[in-house]
PDB file of C-alpha atoms in Angstrom:
ATOM      1  CA  MET A1022      -9.707   0.053  17.553  1.00 78.00           C
ATOM      2  CA  THR A1023     -10.848   1.108  14.089  1.00 88.00           C
ATOM      3  CA  THR A1024     -13.990  -0.047  12.300  1.00 95.00           C
ATOM      4  CA  TYR A1025     -11.743  -2.077   9.979  1.00 96.00           C
ATOM      5  CA  SER A1026     -10.148  -3.929  12.896  1.00 97.00           C
ATOM      6  CA  ASP A1027     -13.552  -4.483  14.452  1.00 97.00           C
ATOM      7  CA  ALA A1028     -14.918  -5.981  11.228  1.00 98.00           C
ATOM      8  CA  LEU A1029     -11.885  -8.270  10.868  1.00 98.00           C
ATOM      9  CA  LEU A1030     -12.207  -9.564  14.431  1.00 98.00           C
ATOM     10  CA  LYS A1031     -15.952 -10.118  14.133  1.00 98.00           C
ATOM     11  CA  VAL A1032     -15.488 -12.317  11.079  1.00 98.00           C
ATOM     12  CA  ALA A1033     -12.654 -14.235  12.727  1.00 98.00           C
ATOM     13  CA  ASP A1034     -14.659 -14.591  15.939  1.00 98.00           C
ATOM     14  CA  SER A1035     -17.583 -16.048  13.977  1.00 98.00           C
ATOM     15  CA  GLN A1036     -15.387 -19.054  13.117  1.00 98.00           C
ATOM     16  CA  LEU A1037     -14.560 -20.032  16.699  1.00 98.00           C
ATOM     17  CA  GLY A1038     -15.148 -23.748  17.111  1.00 98.00           C
ATOM     18  CA  TYR A1039     -14.643 -24.592  13.461  1.00 98.00           C
ATOM     19  CA  ALA A1040     -12.598 -27.799  13.083  1.00 98.00           C
ATOM     20  CA  GLU A1041     -10.953 -29.327  10.053  1.00 97.00           C
ATOM     21  CA  VAL A1042     -12.269 -32.601   8.681  1.00 96.00           C
ATOM     22  CA  ASN A1043      -9.922 -35.488   7.877  1.00 95.00           C
ATOM     23  CA  GLY A1044      -6.921 -33.163   7.885  1.00 95.00           C
ATOM     24  CA  ALA A1045      -8.473 -30.682   5.449  1.00 97.00           C
ATOM     25  CA  SER A1046      -9.766 -27.171   6.108  1.00 98.00           C
ATOM     26  CA  LYS A1047     -12.133 -24.900   4.220  1.00 98.00           C
ATOM     27  CA  PHE A1048      -9.598 -22.102   4.608  1.00 98.00           C
ATOM     28  CA  GLY A1049      -6.892 -24.078   2.831  1.00 98.00           C
ATOM     29  CA  GLU A1050      -9.323 -25.074   0.111  1.00 98.00           C
ATOM     30  CA  TRP A1051     -10.369 -21.424  -0.333  1.00 98.00           C
ATOM     31  CA  PHE A1052      -6.724 -20.239  -0.461  1.00 98.00           C
ATOM     32  CA  GLY A1053      -5.742 -22.793  -3.086  1.00 98.00           C
ATOM     33  CA  THR A1054      -8.747 -21.926  -5.246  1.00 98.00           C
ATOM     34  CA  HIS A1055      -8.797 -18.121  -4.991  1.00 97.00           C
ATOM     35  CA  VAL A1056      -5.295 -16.953  -4.010  1.00 98.00           C
ATOM     36  CA  ALA A1057      -2.630 -19.520  -4.951  1.00 97.00           C
ATOM     37  CA  LYS A1058      -4.851 -20.980  -7.703  1.00 96.00           C
ATOM     38  CA  LYS A1059      -3.186 -24.363  -7.487  1.00 95.00           C
ATOM     39  CA  PRO A1060      -3.718 -27.559  -5.480  1.00 94.00           C
ATOM     40  CA  GLY A1061      -1.906 -28.597  -2.315  1.00 95.00           C
ATOM     41  CA  PHE A1062      -3.303 -26.136   0.212  1.00 98.00           C
ATOM     42  CA  LYS A1063      -6.440 -27.973   1.325  1.00 96.00           C
ATOM     43  CA  ASP A1064      -4.420 -30.305   3.571  1.00 96.00           C
ATOM     44  CA  ALA A1065      -1.720 -27.779   4.559  1.00 97.00           C
ATOM     45  CA  ALA A1066      -1.253 -25.961   7.861  1.00 97.00           C
ATOM     46  CA  TRP A1067      -3.852 -23.234   7.708  1.00 98.00           C
ATOM     47  CA  CYS A1068      -3.237 -20.688  10.502  1.00 98.00           C
ATOM     48  CA  ASP A1069      -2.167 -17.961   8.058  1.00 98.00           C
ATOM     49  CA  MET A1070      -4.733 -18.936   5.448  1.00 98.00           C
ATOM     50  CA  PHE A1071      -7.391 -18.417   8.103  1.00 98.00           C
ATOM     51  CA  VAL A1072      -6.146 -14.832   8.647  1.00 98.00           C
ATOM     52  CA  SER A1073      -6.070 -14.302   4.881  1.00 98.00           C
ATOM     53  CA  TRP A1074      -9.611 -15.609   4.557  1.00 98.00           C
ATOM     54  CA  ALA A1075     -10.922 -13.281   7.276  1.00 98.00           C
ATOM     55  CA  ALA A1076      -9.199 -10.331   5.584  1.00 98.00           C
ATOM     56  CA  HIS A1077     -10.725 -11.219   2.230  1.00 98.00           C
ATOM     57  CA  GLN A1078     -14.215 -11.527   3.717  1.00 98.00           C
ATOM     58  CA  THR A1079     -14.015  -7.954   5.031  1.00 98.00           C
ATOM     59  CA  GLY A1080     -12.460  -6.412   1.913  1.00 97.00           C
ATOM     60  CA  GLN A1081      -9.081  -5.928   3.595  1.00 98.00           C
ATOM     61  CA  ALA A1082      -6.923  -8.327   1.610  1.00 98.00           C
ATOM     62  CA  GLU A1083      -4.553  -5.545   0.468  1.00 97.00           C
ATOM     63  CA  ASN A1084      -4.114  -4.271   4.034  1.00 98.00           C
ATOM     64  CA  VAL A1085      -3.758  -7.578   5.885  1.00 98.00           C
ATOM     65  CA  GLY A1086      -2.017  -9.549   3.163  1.00 98.00           C
ATOM     66  CA  GLN A1087      -2.780 -12.913   1.554  1.00 98.00           C
ATOM     67  CA  PHE A1088      -0.276 -15.513   2.690  1.00 98.00           C
ATOM     68  CA  ALA A1089       0.058 -19.172   3.617  1.00 98.00           C
ATOM     69  CA  TRP A1090       3.691 -18.976   4.797  1.00 98.00           C
ATOM     70  CA  THR A1091       4.048 -17.036   8.045  1.00 98.00           C
ATOM     71  CA  PRO A1092       7.676 -15.766   7.703  1.00 98.00           C
ATOM     72  CA  ASP A1093       6.838 -14.254   4.308  1.00 98.00           C
ATOM     73  CA  HIS A1094       3.766 -12.617   5.802  1.00 98.00           C
ATOM     74  CA  ALA A1095       5.823 -11.003   8.576  1.00 98.00           C
ATOM     75  CA  LYS A1096       8.431  -9.780   6.077  1.00 98.00           C
ATOM     76  CA  TRP A1097       5.637  -8.249   3.998  1.00 98.00           C
ATOM     77  CA  PHE A1098       4.517  -6.176   6.994  1.00 98.00           C
ATOM     78  CA  GLN A1099       8.116  -5.079   7.528  1.00 98.00           C
ATOM     79  CA  LYS A1100       8.380  -4.009   3.889  1.00 98.00           C
ATOM     80  CA  GLN A1101       5.118  -2.075   4.232  1.00 97.00           C
ATOM     81  CA  GLY A1102       6.522  -0.145   7.214  1.00 98.00           C
ATOM     82  CA  ALA A1103       3.837  -1.644   9.458  1.00 98.00           C
ATOM     83  CA  TRP A1104       5.750  -3.896  11.848  1.00 98.00           C
ATOM     84  CA  GLY A1105       6.335  -3.460  15.565  1.00 98.00           C
ATOM     85  CA  SER A1106       6.363  -4.887  19.066  1.00 97.00           C
ATOM     86  CA  THR A1107       3.280  -3.213  20.541  1.00 97.00           C
ATOM     87  CA  PRO A1108       0.066  -5.290  20.702  1.00 97.00           C
ATOM     88  CA  LYS A1109      -3.078  -3.682  19.305  1.00 97.00           C
ATOM     89  CA  PRO A1110      -6.562  -5.128  18.716  1.00 97.00           C
ATOM     90  CA  GLY A1111      -6.839  -6.167  15.080  1.00 98.00           C
ATOM     91  CA  ALA A1112      -3.079  -6.567  14.652  1.00 98.00           C
ATOM     92  CA  VAL A1113      -1.659  -9.767  13.178  1.00 98.00           C
ATOM     93  CA  VAL A1114       0.526 -11.496  15.782  1.00 98.00           C
ATOM     94  CA  PHE A1115       3.404 -13.816  14.856  1.00 98.00           C
ATOM     95  CA  PHE A1116       4.802 -16.553  17.111  1.00 98.00           C
ATOM     96  CA  ASP A1117       7.992 -18.570  17.391  1.00 98.00           C
ATOM     97  CA  TRP A1118       7.582 -21.489  19.774  1.00 97.00           C
ATOM     98  CA  GLY A1119      11.381 -21.574  20.104  1.00 97.00           C
ATOM     99  CA  HIS A1120      11.440 -18.059  21.650  1.00 96.00           C
ATOM    100  CA  SER A1121      14.045 -16.861  19.121  1.00 95.00           C
ATOM    101  CA  LYS A1122      12.360 -13.573  18.121  1.00 94.00           C
ATOM    102  CA  ASN A1123      13.619 -14.355  14.615  1.00 97.00           C
ATOM    103  CA  VAL A1124      11.248 -13.604  11.719  1.00 98.00           C
ATOM    104  CA  ASN A1125      12.608 -16.549   9.738  1.00 98.00           C
ATOM    105  CA  ALA A1126      11.741 -18.886  12.622  1.00 98.00           C
ATOM    106  CA  ILE A1127       8.061 -17.886  12.883  1.00 98.00           C
ATOM    107  CA  ASP A1128       5.849 -20.943  13.390  1.00 97.00           C
ATOM    108  CA  HIS A1129       2.361 -19.565  13.810  1.00 98.00           C
ATOM    109  CA  VAL A1130       0.122 -16.545  13.344  1.00 98.00           C
ATOM    110  CA  GLY A1131      -3.160 -15.197  14.709  1.00 98.00           C
ATOM    111  CA  LEU A1132      -5.115 -12.011  15.361  1.00 98.00           C
ATOM    112  CA  VAL A1133      -4.972  -9.876  18.492  1.00 98.00           C
ATOM    113  CA  LYS A1134      -8.496  -9.762  19.915  1.00 98.00           C
ATOM    114  CA  SER A1135      -7.656  -7.690  22.989  1.00 98.00           C
ATOM    115  CA  VAL A1136      -4.748  -6.587  25.163  1.00 98.00           C
ATOM    116  CA  ILE A1137      -5.055  -7.986  28.681  1.00 98.00           C
ATOM    117  CA  SER A1138      -1.918  -6.574  30.311  1.00 96.00           C
ATOM    118  CA  ASP A1139       1.646  -5.546  29.609  1.00 92.00           C
ATOM    119  CA  THR A1140       2.565  -9.197  29.194  1.00 94.00           C
ATOM    120  CA  GLU A1141      -0.590 -10.911  27.899  1.00 98.00           C
ATOM    121  CA  ILE A1142      -2.972 -10.701  24.962  1.00 98.00           C
ATOM    122  CA  ARG A1143      -6.097 -12.567  23.903  1.00 98.00           C
ATOM    123  CA  THR A1144      -6.031 -13.918  20.378  1.00 98.00           C
ATOM    124  CA  ILE A1145      -8.109 -15.633  17.724  1.00 98.00           C
ATOM    125  CA  GLU A1146      -6.071 -18.339  16.000  1.00 98.00           C
ATOM    126  CA  GLY A1147      -6.655 -21.010  13.397  1.00 98.00           C
ATOM    127  CA  ASN A1148      -5.121 -24.480  13.299  1.00 98.00           C
ATOM    128  CA  ILE A1149      -4.677 -24.908  17.056  1.00 98.00           C
ATOM    129  CA  SER A1150      -5.598 -28.529  17.767  1.00 97.00           C
ATOM    130  CA  ASN A1151      -7.016 -28.468  14.216  1.00 97.00           C
ATOM    131  CA  ALA A1152      -9.594 -25.803  15.108  1.00 98.00           C
ATOM    132  CA  VAL A1153     -10.229 -22.060  15.416  1.00 98.00           C
ATOM    133  CA  VAL A1154      -9.777 -21.057  19.060  1.00 98.00           C
ATOM    134  CA  SER A1155      -9.283 -18.055  21.311  1.00 98.00           C
ATOM    135  CA  LYS A1156      -6.145 -18.149  23.449  1.00 98.00           C
ATOM    136  CA  ILE A1157      -4.361 -16.081  26.088  1.00 98.00           C
ATOM    137  CA  ARG A1158      -0.728 -15.664  25.047  1.00 98.00           C
ATOM    138  CA  ASP A1159       2.229 -14.130  26.832  1.00 96.00           C
ATOM    139  CA  HIS A1160       4.956 -12.168  25.096  1.00 95.00           C
ATOM    140  CA  ASP A1161       7.638 -14.844  25.456  1.00 96.00           C
ATOM    141  CA  THR A1162       6.765 -16.541  22.174  1.00 97.00           C
ATOM    142  CA  ILE A1163       5.721 -13.442  20.212  1.00 98.00           C
ATOM    143  CA  VAL A1164       8.128 -12.308  17.490  1.00 98.00           C
ATOM    144  CA  GLY A1165       6.202  -9.174  16.529  1.00 98.00           C
ATOM    145  CA  TYR A1166       3.036  -7.638  15.161  1.00 98.00           C
ATOM    146  CA  GLY A1167       1.836  -6.543  11.752  1.00 98.00           C
ATOM    147  CA  TYR A1168      -0.543  -3.566  11.653  1.00 98.00           C
ATOM    148  CA  PRO A1169      -3.144  -3.584   8.848  1.00 98.00           C
ATOM    149  CA  ASP A1170      -4.340  -0.080   9.780  1.00 97.00           C
ATOM    150  CA  GLN A1171      -0.798   1.240   9.269  1.00 98.00           C
ATOM    151  CA  VAL A1172      -0.589  -0.489   5.893  1.00 98.00           C
ATOM    152  CA  ARG A1173      -3.858   1.200   4.893  1.00 97.00           C
ATOM    153  CA  GLU A1174      -2.615   4.610   6.012  1.00 96.00           C
ATOM    154  CA  ASN A1175       0.709   4.204   4.209  1.00 96.00           C
ATOM    155  CA  GLN A1176      -1.019   3.119   1.004  1.00 95.00           C
ATOM    156  CA  ALA A1177      -3.352   6.131   1.155  1.00 94.00           C
ATOM    157  CA  GLN A1178      -0.413   8.519   1.597  1.00 94.00           C
ATOM    158  CA  GLN A1179       1.414   6.933  -1.334  1.00 92.00           C
ATOM    159  CA  ALA A1180      -1.674   7.300  -3.528  1.00 92.00           C
ATOM    160  CA  VAL A1181      -2.002  11.003  -2.654  1.00 93.00           C
ATOM    161  CA  ALA A1182       1.694  11.580  -3.367  1.00 91.00           C
ATOM    162  CA  ALA A1183       1.466   9.792  -6.713  1.00 88.00           C
ATOM    163  CA  THR A1184      -1.582  11.842  -7.715  1.00 87.00           C
ATOM    164  CA  ALA A1185       0.116  15.097  -6.779  1.00 86.00           C
ATOM    165  CA  GLN A1186       3.212  14.161  -8.764  1.00 84.00           C
ATOM    166  CA  ALA A1187       1.208  13.248 -11.866  1.00 80.00           C
ATOM    167  CA  LYS A1188      -0.944  16.417 -11.846  1.00 72.00           C
ATOM    168  CA  PRO A1189       0.447  19.159 -14.162  1.00 70.00           C
ATOM    169  CA  VAL A1190       1.378  22.412 -12.453  1.00 65.00           C
ATOM    170  CA  PRO A1191      -0.278  25.498 -14.042  1.00 69.00           C
ATOM    171  CA  PRO A1192       2.186  28.206 -15.115  1.00 67.00           C
ATOM    172  CA  MET A1193       2.609  31.183 -12.820  1.00 65.00           C
ATOM    173  CA  PRO A1194       1.698  34.633 -14.193  1.00 63.00           C
ATOM    174  CA  GLY A1195       4.712  36.159 -15.887  1.00 59.00           C
ATOM    175  CA  ASP A1196       6.495  32.807 -16.252  1.00 55.00           C
ATOM    176  CA  VAL A1197       9.115  33.390 -18.990  1.00 53.00           C
ATOM    177  CA  SER A1198       8.813  29.770 -20.053  1.00 54.00           C
ATOM    178  CA  THR A1199       5.208  30.371 -21.086  1.00 52.00           C
ATOM    179  CA  PRO A1200       4.847  33.520 -23.237  1.00 54.00           C
ATOM    180  CA  ASP A1201       1.858  35.729 -22.533  1.00 56.00           C
ATOM    181  CA  PRO A1202      -0.043  35.991 -25.860  1.00 53.00           C
ATOM    182  CA  VAL A1203      -1.410  39.449 -24.979  1.00 52.00           C
ATOM    183  CA  ALA A1204       2.063  40.810 -24.216  1.00 51.00           C
ATOM    184  CA  ALA A1205       3.491  39.223 -27.353  1.00 50.00           C
ATOM    185  CA  GLY A1206       0.759  40.817 -29.481  1.00 54.00           C
ATOM    186  CA  ALA A1207       1.373  44.235 -27.939  1.00 52.00           C
ATOM    187  CA  LEU A1208       5.065  43.960 -28.831  1.00 50.00           C
ATOM    188  CA  LEU A1209       4.576  42.853 -32.436  1.00 51.00           C
ATOM    189  CA  LEU A1210       1.904  45.416 -33.359  1.00 48.00           C
ATOM    190  CA  PRO A1211       4.161  48.525 -33.539  1.00 55.00           C
ATOM    191  CA  VAL A1212       6.827  46.553 -35.442  1.00 52.00           C
ATOM    192  CA  ALA A1213       4.236  45.516 -38.013  1.00 55.00           C
ATOM    193  CA  LEU A1214       3.059  49.119 -38.369  1.00 54.00           C
ATOM    194  CA  ILE A1215       6.614  50.351 -38.953  1.00 53.00           C
ATOM    195  CA  PHE A1216       7.227  47.801 -41.699  1.00 51.00           C
ATOM    196  CA  ALA A1217       3.890  48.612 -43.353  1.00 58.00           C
ATOM    197  CA  TYR A1218       4.657  52.343 -43.361  1.00 53.00           C
ATOM    198  CA  ALA A1219       8.169  51.820 -44.752  1.00 52.00           C
ATOM    199  CA  LYS A1220       6.914  49.582 -47.533  1.00 56.00           C
ATOM    200  CA  LYS A1221       4.223  52.074 -48.537  1.00 56.00           C
ATOM    201  CA  HIS A1222       6.651  54.986 -48.819  1.00 55.00           C
ATOM    202  CA  GLY A1223       9.533  53.075 -50.401  1.00 57.00           C
ATOM    203  CA  HIS A1224      11.806  53.077 -47.385  1.00 53.00           C
ATOM    204  CA  LEU A1225      11.707  49.324 -46.650  1.00 47.00           C
ATOM    205  CA  HIS A1226      15.258  48.870 -48.005  1.00 51.00           C
ATOM    206  CA  ARG A1227      16.585  51.307 -45.369  1.00 55.00           C
ATOM    207  CA  ILE A1228      15.224  49.059 -42.616  1.00 49.00           C
ATOM    208  CA  LEU A1229      16.308  45.768 -44.132  1.00 47.00           C
ATOM    209  CA  SER A1230      19.776  46.738 -45.389  1.00 53.00           C
ATOM    210  CA  PRO A1231      21.466  46.604 -41.946  1.00 51.00           C
ATOM    211  CA  LEU A1232      19.976  43.145 -41.435  1.00 45.00           C
ATOM    212  CA  VAL A1233      21.339  41.698 -44.707  1.00 45.00           C
ATOM    213  CA  PRO A1234      25.042  40.826 -44.594  1.00 46.00           C
ATOM    214  CA  ARG A1235      27.134  42.339 -47.391  1.00 46.00           C
ATOM    215  CA  ALA A1236      29.044  40.034 -49.662  1.00 41.00           C
ATOM    216  CA  LYS A1237      32.746  39.908 -48.993  1.00 43.00           C
ATOM    217  CA  ARG A1238      34.922  41.645 -51.581  1.00 39.00           C
TER     218      ARG A1238
END
């Protein structure tokens, strides 16, 4: 587990026991104010907004994603090349209570706190019985996992590639596309001396006459 995953889980774990009040959650209120920037989220299902809030608190919004709709969140991980079927601490886990394994049918989301066995994980989830809880889940209802650490790594590689592409490449010595000023000067000097000598002694016309086309008769 990376330090980023550890920080994300610590923040999420600090909210265990939190319960919404009169159908409203602080996570939905935060999402509507700071992410969506419109009303209607305070009273909405808030499992994914809880994950988004925890990511924001740890400076990992760009790696975890900021979503309220779970299918869109899963598709975002797929687009980022950070989606899979292997549980890892700090991964975002997506559920379908209908056991379909279909991304479009995802009902719920949480964070993987630990891997218990080949078939079970321990999670931290929001909006279970209107509260933040820790659960043991089996793989039957899990559609897949999104990996914030993989998103971070992919973004770093893309940034390096973009920087390398934008950086100008210095010309190689002897590159014909970039004349060497020293070589060019060495070539022009004797030519200039020849013309100067010819002009001084009245022979310039002998040099220039072959270069001037004769008029047609």
